[in-house]
Amino acid sequence: MPHSSLIPEPPLVFSPGLAATIGLEEAILLQQLATLFAHRQAQPHGGYRWLRVERDVLLQQMPFWGPADLYRICRSLVDKGVILVESPPLHSHPELLFAMNEQHSHAPTAAPAGASGQPMGMANPSDEPAAPAPRSAAQLPASWGPSEDLLQLLALNHNIPRQFALDQLEDFIFYWRERGEPSHAWENKFRQHVISCWRREQQHRAEAFRVDQQVPLDNHWQPSRDALEIMLRGGIDPDFIREATPEFILYWRERGDAPKELNSKFIQHIRIQWAKYTSSMRHSTEPRRITEDWQPDDDVFDILRLSHIDEDFARGLLPEFIVYWRDSNQAHTSWNSKFLQHVKFHWAKQHRIDQAGHSHDGQQGSSRTGRTRDRSLADDLNDTSWAD
């Protein structure tokens, strides 16, 4: 009977009961893997019959899947204890090295589909919830270790470092050997054990950063080192932090309930107070003396540029300005305004001298050697009208 053009390949056969037990995709792949034992020679090792198959062969037989799908379904079969895998993940490796999870003495020499389409040598899905027969279960060997495939799976799917997983092996073996219980899926049990340990580790790390809810807020309370570093990096003066701490303690003690995020509240409080303080110092209407390290605001130089006054000229006058006002011991509300007046006065005087020099250059005879200044040097040195 000729084949229909609509069905160019042999159909895939699988057991509906097995598909209901382990999943449709798992049942299809398991049937194909079992069929390979009839056409390839398996290698016995460790009580199992191992078979190596190329990934491209599986993709050719099941073209509706990709490498990532094969890897995912193989992992599902391993987790269910149906097969054993000793090769790297299929999405990054060209071959699959696997064995049916049945001891060699019970394993079939070939695994063609039976009358029901179920692979021979596997338990009836209607009798057991798991695919492998109970007789395949064994106690955990003292030298047991996880496969490289499992370690890669933990790293890829759960971000669990390889060394962390291996560190849990000793406790895992000791626990299960002491219990003496057999199992046919030790890799799956180890995976669950490692994931559980990893979650506890992450939880402990998170709790280490939490603030103790019962921290007493008394007169000796101080912000944490991390909180201090954050505030200092923000340019807040340490003396200001120290002086503001008693006010913060008094505020929360009068409220009667200290917040859980005490350090966060303190940082927020100090930042607000520091902003108010620096703003008041910059725009204060209270007269104050000039400091040794006083510097004019950037707005001052912007105004000078608009007046076409050179910035270097203005900065050159700054030391003289500071020395004069510190010696005078006077206080003013705005040193920026005083400095603007000082610079403009000297800039205008400099230009008057230059203009006078140019006008005398145009004169002849005794006029060029005559008076070039309207005022004497002593008058200039004693002139402090710019400071009024």
mmCIF file of C-alpha atoms in Angstrom:
data_model
loop_
_atom_site.group_PDB
_atom_site.id
_atom_site.type_symbol
_atom_site.label_atom_id
_atom_site.label_comp_id
_atom_site.label_asym_id
_atom_site.label_seq_id
_atom_site.Cartn_x
_atom_site.Cartn_y
_atom_site.Cartn_z
ATOM 1 C CA MET A 1 0.000 0.000 0.000
ATOM 2 C CA PRO A 2 1.609 3.259 -1.056
ATOM 3 C CA HIS A 3 2.299 5.896 1.581
ATOM 4 C CA SER A 4 0.196 9.020 1.556
ATOM 5 C CA SER A 5 2.051 12.166 0.576
ATOM 6 C CA LEU A 6 0.639 13.816 3.685
ATOM 7 C CA ILE A 7 2.473 11.363 5.964
ATOM 8 C CA PRO A 8 6.048 11.119 4.625
ATOM 9 C CA GLU A 9 7.606 9.797 7.887
ATOM 10 C CA PRO A 10 6.641 6.858 10.109
ATOM 11 C CA PRO A 11 4.213 7.981 12.819
ATOM 12 C CA LEU A 12 5.319 8.458 16.421
ATOM 13 C CA VAL A 13 3.785 5.969 18.844
ATOM 14 C CA PHE A 14 3.423 6.586 22.566
ATOM 15 C CA SER A 15 1.353 5.280 25.457
ATOM 16 C CA PRO A 16 -1.605 7.485 26.460
ATOM 17 C CA GLY A 17 -1.391 6.145 30.010
ATOM 18 C CA LEU A 18 2.294 6.994 30.223
ATOM 19 C CA ALA A 19 1.609 10.467 28.792
ATOM 20 C CA ALA A 20 -1.024 11.018 31.485
ATOM 21 C CA THR A 21 1.524 10.036 34.127
ATOM 22 C CA ILE A 22 4.715 11.809 33.089
ATOM 23 C CA GLY A 23 3.457 14.267 30.442
ATOM 24 C CA LEU A 24 2.873 14.153 26.698
ATOM 25 C CA GLU A 25 6.261 15.535 25.641
ATOM 26 C CA GLU A 26 8.062 13.300 28.090
ATOM 27 C CA ALA A 27 6.205 10.204 26.826
ATOM 28 C CA ILE A 28 7.081 10.999 23.177
ATOM 29 C CA LEU A 29 10.772 11.551 23.872
ATOM 30 C CA LEU A 30 11.000 8.530 26.170
ATOM 31 C CA GLN A 31 9.493 6.301 23.453
ATOM 32 C CA GLN A 32 12.061 7.502 20.921
ATOM 33 C CA LEU A 33 14.945 7.023 23.351
ATOM 34 C CA ALA A 34 13.744 3.526 24.218
ATOM 35 C CA THR A 35 13.482 2.637 20.529
ATOM 36 C CA LEU A 36 17.174 3.482 20.043
ATOM 37 C CA PHE A 37 18.181 0.470 22.145
ATOM 38 C CA ALA A 38 16.922 -1.758 19.305
ATOM 39 C CA HIS A 39 19.273 -0.157 16.768
ATOM 40 C CA ARG A 40 22.352 0.819 18.802
ATOM 41 C CA GLN A 41 24.681 -1.050 21.103
ATOM 42 C CA ALA A 42 24.481 0.029 24.723
ATOM 43 C CA GLN A 43 27.457 0.071 27.085
ATOM 44 C CA PRO A 44 26.938 -1.379 30.586
ATOM 45 C CA HIS A 45 28.351 0.731 33.401
ATOM 46 C CA GLY A 46 27.508 1.050 37.062
ATOM 47 C CA GLY A 47 24.606 -1.363 36.793
ATOM 48 C CA TYR A 48 22.941 0.530 33.922
ATOM 49 C CA ARG A 49 22.975 0.290 30.130
ATOM 50 C CA TRP A 50 24.235 3.560 28.672
ATOM 51 C CA LEU A 51 23.539 4.770 25.165
ATOM 52 C CA ARG A 52 25.009 7.710 23.282
ATOM 53 C CA VAL A 53 22.916 9.475 20.638
ATOM 54 C CA GLU A 54 23.615 12.566 18.566
ATOM 55 C CA ARG A 55 21.436 15.589 19.161
ATOM 56 C CA ASP A 56 20.906 16.035 15.417
ATOM 57 C CA VAL A 57 19.446 12.527 15.212
ATOM 58 C CA LEU A 58 16.848 13.401 17.834
ATOM 59 C CA LEU A 59 16.063 16.683 16.104
ATOM 60 C CA GLN A 60 15.628 14.833 12.817
ATOM 61 C CA GLN A 61 13.242 12.354 14.397
ATOM 62 C CA MET A 62 11.346 15.112 16.218
ATOM 63 C CA PRO A 63 11.723 18.257 14.062
ATOM 64 C CA PHE A 64 8.978 20.077 15.981
ATOM 65 C CA TRP A 65 11.449 20.585 18.857
ATOM 66 C CA GLY A 66 14.648 22.572 19.145
ATOM 67 C CA PRO A 67 17.775 21.932 21.250
ATOM 68 C CA ALA A 68 16.360 23.913 24.164
ATOM 69 C CA ASP A 69 13.173 21.818 24.077
ATOM 70 C CA LEU A 70 15.151 18.577 24.126
ATOM 71 C CA TYR A 71 17.149 19.794 27.098
ATOM 72 C CA ARG A 72 14.005 20.849 28.965
ATOM 73 C CA ILE A 73 12.197 17.541 28.396
ATOM 74 C CA CYS A 74 15.293 15.487 29.248
ATOM 75 C CA ARG A 75 15.596 17.407 32.500
ATOM 76 C CA SER A 76 11.957 16.646 33.248
ATOM 77 C CA LEU A 77 12.570 12.918 32.685
ATOM 78 C CA VAL A 78 15.613 13.048 34.954
ATOM 79 C CA ASP A 79 13.696 14.886 37.664
ATOM 80 C CA LYS A 80 10.924 12.283 37.473
ATOM 81 C CA GLY A 81 13.490 9.519 37.869
ATOM 82 C CA VAL A 82 12.772 7.959 34.481
ATOM 83 C CA ILE A 83 16.215 8.299 32.878
ATOM 84 C CA LEU A 84 19.776 9.061 33.936
ATOM 85 C CA VAL A 85 21.897 11.581 32.035
ATOM 86 C CA GLU A 86 25.701 11.930 32.192
ATOM 87 C CA SER A 87 26.282 14.477 29.415
ATOM 88 C CA PRO A 88 26.229 18.290 29.430
ATOM 89 C CA PRO A 89 22.966 20.105 28.591
ATOM 90 C CA LEU A 90 21.706 19.374 25.086
ATOM 91 C CA HIS A 91 21.296 23.028 24.167
ATOM 92 C CA SER A 92 25.084 23.398 24.404
ATOM 93 C CA HIS A 93 26.344 19.856 23.696
ATOM 94 C CA PRO A 94 25.939 17.799 20.480
ATOM 95 C CA GLU A 95 25.368 14.397 22.169
ATOM 96 C CA LEU A 96 23.161 12.844 24.815
ATOM 97 C CA LEU A 97 24.545 10.086 27.038
ATOM 98 C CA PHE A 98 21.653 8.464 28.885
ATOM 99 C CA ALA A 99 20.387 5.282 30.504
ATOM 100 C CA MET A 100 16.989 4.034 31.527
ATOM 101 C CA ASN A 101 16.746 4.252 35.308
ATOM 102 C CA GLU A 102 16.587 0.465 35.724
ATOM 103 C CA GLN A 103 19.295 -1.844 36.968
ATOM 104 C CA HIS A 104 21.134 -3.736 34.243
ATOM 105 C CA SER A 105 19.796 -7.116 35.395
ATOM 106 C CA HIS A 106 16.261 -5.936 34.694
ATOM 107 C CA ALA A 107 16.961 -3.694 31.746
ATOM 108 C CA PRO A 108 15.739 -4.865 28.320
ATOM 109 C CA THR A 109 18.272 -5.647 25.623
ATOM 110 C CA ALA A 110 16.055 -3.734 23.241
ATOM 111 C CA ALA A 111 13.171 -1.420 23.836
ATOM 112 C CA PRO A 112 10.715 -1.579 20.942
ATOM 113 C CA ALA A 113 7.155 -0.575 21.530
ATOM 114 C CA GLY A 114 4.870 -3.317 22.801
ATOM 115 C CA ALA A 115 1.303 -3.886 21.827
ATOM 116 C CA SER A 116 0.160 -0.888 23.813
ATOM 117 C CA GLY A 117 2.936 1.326 22.471
ATOM 118 C CA GLN A 118 4.633 1.381 25.913
ATOM 119 C CA PRO A 119 8.407 0.772 26.041
ATOM 120 C CA MET A 120 9.135 -2.741 27.213
ATOM 121 C CA GLY A 121 10.809 -3.086 30.588
ATOM 122 C CA MET A 122 8.993 -0.033 32.087
ATOM 123 C CA ALA A 123 6.280 -0.222 34.699
ATOM 124 C CA ASN A 124 2.643 0.190 33.677
ATOM 125 C CA PRO A 125 1.664 3.838 34.370
ATOM 126 C CA SER A 126 -1.728 2.741 35.634
ATOM 127 C CA ASP A 127 -0.090 0.693 38.394
ATOM 128 C CA GLU A 128 2.503 3.196 39.663
ATOM 129 C CA PRO A 129 2.577 7.031 39.678
ATOM 130 C CA ALA A 130 6.252 7.033 38.664
ATOM 131 C CA ALA A 131 7.569 5.498 35.513
ATOM 132 C CA PRO A 132 10.449 3.384 36.934
ATOM 133 C CA ALA A 133 9.696 0.117 38.659
ATOM 134 C CA PRO A 134 10.139 0.097 42.446
ATOM 135 C CA ARG A 135 12.833 -2.562 42.185
ATOM 136 C CA SER A 136 15.179 0.050 40.607
ATOM 137 C CA ALA A 137 15.366 2.009 43.874
ATOM 138 C CA ALA A 138 18.644 1.678 45.781
ATOM 139 C CA GLN A 139 20.307 3.121 48.846
ATOM 140 C CA LEU A 140 22.623 6.076 48.408
ATOM 141 C CA PRO A 141 26.264 4.987 47.932
ATOM 142 C CA ALA A 142 28.845 6.568 50.220
ATOM 143 C CA SER A 143 30.776 7.752 47.164
ATOM 144 C CA TRP A 144 27.737 9.219 45.377
ATOM 145 C CA GLY A 145 28.124 12.556 43.680
ATOM 146 C CA PRO A 146 25.916 14.788 41.516
ATOM 147 C CA SER A 147 26.367 14.796 37.770
ATOM 148 C CA GLU A 148 27.884 17.739 35.960
ATOM 149 C CA ASP A 149 24.545 18.175 34.222
ATOM 150 C CA LEU A 150 22.801 18.727 37.554
ATOM 151 C CA LEU A 151 25.398 21.262 38.709
ATOM 152 C CA GLN A 152 24.950 23.203 35.471
ATOM 153 C CA LEU A 153 21.188 23.050 35.877
ATOM 154 C CA LEU A 154 21.406 24.542 39.380
ATOM 155 C CA ALA A 155 23.634 27.330 38.097
ATOM 156 C CA LEU A 156 21.521 28.125 35.014
ATOM 157 C CA ASN A 157 18.033 27.887 36.507
ATOM 158 C CA HIS A 158 18.601 28.929 40.111
ATOM 159 C CA ASN A 159 21.864 30.956 40.068
ATOM 160 C CA ILE A 160 23.337 28.576 42.634
ATOM 161 C CA PRO A 161 27.162 28.533 42.528
ATOM 162 C CA ARG A 162 28.771 25.189 41.813
ATOM 163 C CA GLN A 163 30.856 25.269 44.986
ATOM 164 C CA PHE A 164 27.796 25.961 47.140
ATOM 165 C CA ALA A 165 26.069 22.878 45.717
ATOM 166 C CA LEU A 166 29.132 20.688 46.335
ATOM 167 C CA ASP A 167 29.408 21.995 49.900
ATOM 168 C CA GLN A 168 25.991 20.479 50.657
ATOM 169 C CA LEU A 169 26.984 16.997 49.447
ATOM 170 C CA GLU A 170 28.490 15.726 52.707
ATOM 171 C CA ASP A 171 25.393 16.540 54.787
ATOM 172 C CA PHE A 172 23.138 15.107 52.075
ATOM 173 C CA ILE A 173 24.944 11.752 51.974
ATOM 174 C CA PHE A 174 25.161 11.511 55.780
ATOM 175 C CA TYR A 175 21.449 12.228 56.206
ATOM 176 C CA TRP A 176 20.159 9.713 53.658
ATOM 177 C CA ARG A 177 22.613 6.945 54.520
ATOM 178 C CA GLU A 178 21.644 7.269 58.171
ATOM 179 C CA ARG A 179 17.975 6.990 57.252
ATOM 180 C CA GLY A 180 18.706 3.995 55.042
ATOM 181 C CA GLU A 181 15.839 4.735 52.653
ATOM 182 C CA PRO A 182 16.209 3.641 49.003
ATOM 183 C CA SER A 183 15.387 5.921 46.092
ATOM 184 C CA HIS A 184 15.564 5.812 42.323
ATOM 185 C CA ALA A 185 16.050 9.592 41.930
ATOM 186 C CA TRP A 186 18.955 10.677 44.099
ATOM 187 C CA GLU A 187 19.807 13.509 41.707
ATOM 188 C CA ASN A 188 16.336 14.924 42.087
ATOM 189 C CA LYS A 189 16.541 14.660 45.876
ATOM 190 C CA PHE A 190 19.933 16.361 45.869
ATOM 191 C CA ARG A 191 18.598 19.145 43.640
ATOM 192 C CA GLN A 192 15.740 19.785 46.085
ATOM 193 C CA HIS A 193 18.159 19.659 49.019
ATOM 194 C CA VAL A 194 20.521 22.210 47.457
ATOM 195 C CA ILE A 195 17.686 24.562 46.469
ATOM 196 C CA SER A 196 16.300 24.429 50.006
ATOM 197 C CA CYS A 197 19.742 25.183 51.501
ATOM 198 C CA TRP A 198 20.261 28.034 49.030
ATOM 199 C CA ARG A 199 16.940 29.638 49.953
ATOM 200 C CA ARG A 200 17.783 29.455 53.645
ATOM 201 C CA GLU A 201 21.187 30.998 52.929
ATOM 202 C CA GLN A 202 19.598 33.863 51.001
ATOM 203 C CA GLN A 203 17.080 34.427 53.780
ATOM 204 C CA HIS A 204 19.830 34.565 56.403
ATOM 205 C CA ARG A 205 21.740 37.088 54.312
ATOM 206 C CA ALA A 206 18.651 39.268 53.973
ATOM 207 C CA GLU A 207 17.971 39.122 57.694
ATOM 208 C CA ALA A 208 21.532 40.204 58.414
ATOM 209 C CA PHE A 209 20.762 43.596 56.825
ATOM 210 C CA ARG A 210 17.537 44.135 58.680
ATOM 211 C CA VAL A 211 17.434 46.555 61.587
ATOM 212 C CA ASP A 212 16.697 44.965 64.922
ATOM 213 C CA GLN A 213 13.111 45.886 65.731
ATOM 214 C CA GLN A 214 13.861 46.017 69.466
ATOM 215 C CA VAL A 215 16.786 48.485 69.366
ATOM 216 C CA PRO A 216 16.392 50.737 72.420
ATOM 217 C CA LEU A 217 16.277 54.436 71.601
ATOM 218 C CA ASP A 218 17.986 55.934 74.641
ATOM 219 C CA ASN A 219 20.355 58.846 75.138
ATOM 220 C CA HIS A 220 23.292 56.660 74.063
ATOM 221 C CA TRP A 221 21.835 55.754 70.669
ATOM 222 C CA GLN A 222 24.106 56.437 67.694
ATOM 223 C CA PRO A 223 23.536 55.936 63.940
ATOM 224 C CA SER A 224 25.136 52.878 62.348
ATOM 225 C CA ARG A 225 28.474 53.049 60.586
ATOM 226 C CA ASP A 226 26.791 52.603 57.200
ATOM 227 C CA ALA A 227 24.444 55.521 57.924
ATOM 228 C CA LEU A 228 27.375 57.755 58.909
ATOM 229 C CA GLU A 229 29.274 56.887 55.731
ATOM 230 C CA ILE A 230 26.253 57.738 53.593
ATOM 231 C CA MET A 231 25.848 61.152 55.251
ATOM 232 C CA LEU A 232 29.557 61.971 55.109
ATOM 233 C CA ARG A 233 29.679 61.083 51.406
ATOM 234 C CA GLY A 234 26.827 63.562 50.967
ATOM 235 C CA GLY A 235 29.069 66.356 52.263
ATOM 236 C CA ILE A 236 27.390 66.737 55.648
ATOM 237 C CA ASP A 237 29.676 68.020 58.408
ATOM 238 C CA PRO A 238 30.289 65.374 61.127
ATOM 239 C CA ASP A 239 29.935 67.999 63.877
ATOM 240 C CA PHE A 240 26.514 68.899 62.499
ATOM 241 C CA ILE A 241 25.501 65.207 62.625
ATOM 242 C CA ARG A 242 26.683 64.871 66.213
ATOM 243 C CA GLU A 243 24.891 68.012 67.353
ATOM 244 C CA ALA A 244 21.631 67.008 65.626
ATOM 245 C CA THR A 245 21.492 63.526 67.175
ATOM 246 C CA PRO A 246 20.013 64.522 70.593
ATOM 247 C CA GLU A 247 17.180 66.404 68.872
ATOM 248 C CA PHE A 248 16.372 63.311 66.797
ATOM 249 C CA ILE A 249 16.371 61.047 69.884
ATOM 250 C CA LEU A 250 14.133 63.438 71.825
ATOM 251 C CA TYR A 251 11.641 63.671 68.953
ATOM 252 C CA TRP A 252 11.116 59.915 68.672
ATOM 253 C CA ARG A 253 11.156 59.282 72.411
ATOM 254 C CA GLU A 254 8.346 61.805 72.869
ATOM 255 C CA ARG A 255 6.362 60.033 70.162
ATOM 256 C CA GLY A 256 6.679 56.833 72.168
ATOM 257 C CA ASP A 257 7.396 54.425 69.309
ATOM 258 C CA ALA A 258 10.734 54.364 67.521
ATOM 259 C CA PRO A 259 10.485 53.417 63.828
ATOM 260 C CA LYS A 260 11.879 50.109 62.578
ATOM 261 C CA GLU A 261 13.992 51.914 59.973
ATOM 262 C CA LEU A 262 15.717 54.086 62.583
ATOM 263 C CA ASN A 263 18.898 54.724 60.580
ATOM 264 C CA SER A 264 16.941 55.544 57.418
ATOM 265 C CA LYS A 265 14.793 58.017 59.346
ATOM 266 C CA PHE A 266 17.922 59.587 60.824
ATOM 267 C CA ILE A 267 19.543 60.016 57.401
ATOM 268 C CA GLN A 268 16.389 61.636 56.080
ATOM 269 C CA HIS A 269 16.175 63.958 59.112
ATOM 270 C CA ILE A 270 19.816 65.051 58.847
ATOM 271 C CA ARG A 271 19.604 65.702 55.106
ATOM 272 C CA ILE A 272 16.598 67.974 55.578
ATOM 273 C CA GLN A 273 18.204 69.846 58.458
ATOM 274 C CA TRP A 274 21.513 70.187 56.601
ATOM 275 C CA ALA A 275 19.773 71.628 53.535
ATOM 276 C CA LYS A 276 17.970 74.163 55.720
ATOM 277 C CA TYR A 277 21.189 75.069 57.506
ATOM 278 C CA THR A 278 23.303 75.576 54.373
ATOM 279 C CA SER A 279 20.510 77.560 52.739
ATOM 280 C CA SER A 280 20.165 79.816 55.769
ATOM 281 C CA MET A 281 23.912 80.368 55.909
ATOM 282 C CA ARG A 282 24.023 81.332 52.247
ATOM 283 C CA HIS A 283 20.991 83.628 52.328
ATOM 284 C CA SER A 284 21.075 84.776 55.950
ATOM 285 C CA THR A 285 20.084 88.379 56.758
ATOM 286 C CA GLU A 286 22.113 88.286 59.965
ATOM 287 C CA PRO A 287 25.442 90.170 59.748
ATOM 288 C CA ARG A 288 28.540 87.997 60.143
ATOM 289 C CA ARG A 289 32.310 88.346 59.823
ATOM 290 C CA ILE A 290 34.111 87.122 56.753
ATOM 291 C CA THR A 291 36.017 83.839 57.075
ATOM 292 C CA GLU A 292 39.588 83.128 56.007
ATOM 293 C CA ASP A 293 38.485 80.684 53.316
ATOM 294 C CA TRP A 294 35.532 82.705 52.056
ATOM 295 C CA GLN A 295 34.785 82.390 48.343
ATOM 296 C CA PRO A 296 32.254 84.341 46.295
ATOM 297 C CA ASP A 297 29.332 82.432 44.783
ATOM 298 C CA ASP A 298 29.318 81.487 41.122
ATOM 299 C CA ASP A 299 26.543 84.021 40.624
ATOM 300 C CA VAL A 300 29.056 86.775 41.428
ATOM 301 C CA PHE A 301 31.301 85.803 38.526
ATOM 302 C CA ASP A 302 28.270 85.481 36.240
ATOM 303 C CA ILE A 303 27.358 89.089 37.045
ATOM 304 C CA LEU A 304 30.942 90.222 36.473
ATOM 305 C CA ARG A 305 31.023 88.512 33.066
ATOM 306 C CA LEU A 306 27.838 90.340 32.110
ATOM 307 C CA SER A 307 29.683 93.574 33.005
ATOM 308 C CA HIS A 308 32.617 92.460 30.791
ATOM 309 C CA ILE A 309 34.931 92.235 33.800
ATOM 310 C CA ASP A 310 37.652 89.620 33.540
ATOM 311 C CA GLU A 311 37.286 86.752 36.046
ATOM 312 C CA ASP A 312 41.034 86.445 36.611
ATOM 313 C CA PHE A 313 41.143 90.148 37.456
ATOM 314 C CA ALA A 314 38.393 89.624 40.054
ATOM 315 C CA ARG A 315 40.054 86.589 41.627
ATOM 316 C CA GLY A 316 43.297 88.515 41.893
ATOM 317 C CA LEU A 317 41.553 91.012 44.169
ATOM 318 C CA LEU A 318 40.121 88.348 46.501
ATOM 319 C CA PRO A 319 43.084 88.033 48.958
ATOM 320 C CA GLU A 320 43.246 91.821 49.452
ATOM 321 C CA PHE A 321 39.471 91.909 50.003
ATOM 322 C CA ILE A 322 39.540 89.178 52.680
ATOM 323 C CA VAL A 323 42.550 90.629 54.527
ATOM 324 C CA TYR A 324 41.008 94.106 54.676
ATOM 325 C CA TRP A 325 37.658 92.968 56.087
ATOM 326 C CA ARG A 326 39.170 90.538 58.572
ATOM 327 C CA ASP A 327 41.411 93.307 59.883
ATOM 328 C CA SER A 328 38.456 95.668 60.113
ATOM 329 C CA ASN A 329 36.539 93.062 62.155
ATOM 330 C CA GLN A 330 33.248 94.265 60.674
ATOM 331 C CA ALA A 331 30.173 92.116 59.971
ATOM 332 C CA HIS A 332 27.919 92.383 56.934
ATOM 333 C CA THR A 333 24.886 90.512 55.698
ATOM 334 C CA SER A 334 26.201 89.947 52.163
ATOM 335 C CA TRP A 335 29.868 89.560 51.385
ATOM 336 C CA ASN A 336 29.007 88.776 47.768
ATOM 337 C CA SER A 337 27.632 92.286 47.303
ATOM 338 C CA LYS A 338 30.681 93.813 48.981
ATOM 339 C CA PHE A 339 32.997 91.875 46.717
ATOM 340 C CA LEU A 340 31.049 92.947 43.618
ATOM 341 C CA GLN A 341 31.444 96.609 44.633
ATOM 342 C CA HIS A 342 35.141 96.079 45.330
ATOM 343 C CA VAL A 343 35.831 94.495 41.933
ATOM 344 C CA LYS A 344 33.785 97.024 39.959
ATOM 345 C CA PHE A 345 35.507 99.927 41.710
ATOM 346 C CA HIS A 346 38.997 98.658 40.885
ATOM 347 C CA TRP A 347 37.987 97.679 37.354
ATOM 348 C CA ALA A 348 36.688 101.209 36.673
ATOM 349 C CA LYS A 349 39.761 102.798 38.254
ATOM 350 C CA GLN A 350 42.043 100.594 36.147
ATOM 351 C CA HIS A 351 40.254 101.652 32.985
ATOM 352 C CA ARG A 352 40.427 105.351 33.934
ATOM 353 C CA ILE A 353 44.207 105.017 34.351
ATOM 354 C CA ASP A 354 44.497 103.272 30.987
ATOM 355 C CA GLN A 355 42.390 105.909 29.289
ATOM 356 C CA ALA A 356 44.437 108.668 30.873
ATOM 357 C CA GLY A 357 47.632 107.031 29.646
ATOM 358 C CA HIS A 358 46.295 106.836 26.101
ATOM 359 C CA SER A 359 45.262 110.509 26.125
ATOM 360 C CA HIS A 360 48.719 111.626 27.276
ATOM 361 C CA ASP A 361 50.291 109.559 24.507
ATOM 362 C CA GLY A 362 48.634 111.891 22.004
ATOM 363 C CA GLN A 363 50.206 115.029 23.519
ATOM 364 C CA GLN A 364 53.625 116.427 22.537
ATOM 365 C CA GLY A 365 56.529 118.122 24.277
ATOM 366 C CA SER A 366 56.383 118.766 27.939
ATOM 367 C CA SER A 367 52.768 117.552 28.052
ATOM 368 C CA ARG A 368 53.945 113.880 27.726
ATOM 369 C CA THR A 369 56.206 114.182 30.752
ATOM 370 C CA GLY A 370 53.728 116.162 32.761
ATOM 371 C CA ARG A 371 51.064 114.949 35.236
ATOM 372 C CA THR A 372 49.590 111.557 34.238
ATOM 373 C CA ARG A 373 47.451 110.990 37.308
ATOM 374 C CA ASP A 374 44.702 113.023 38.894
ATOM 375 C CA ARG A 375 45.541 111.599 42.317
ATOM 376 C CA SER A 376 48.724 110.668 44.125
ATOM 377 C CA LEU A 377 49.825 107.109 45.006
ATOM 378 C CA ALA A 378 49.179 107.879 48.669
ATOM 379 C CA ASP A 379 45.586 108.747 47.785
ATOM 380 C CA ASP A 380 45.123 105.378 46.048
ATOM 381 C CA LEU A 381 46.628 103.453 48.923
ATOM 382 C CA ASN A 382 44.429 105.181 51.471
ATOM 383 C CA ASP A 383 41.279 105.005 49.337
ATOM 384 C CA THR A 384 38.680 102.673 50.892
ATOM 385 C CA SER A 385 35.570 104.103 49.243
ATOM 386 C CA TRP A 386 35.003 100.754 47.569
ATOM 387 C CA ALA A 387 34.338 99.277 51.002
ATOM 388 C CA ASP A 388 31.466 101.616 51.875
#
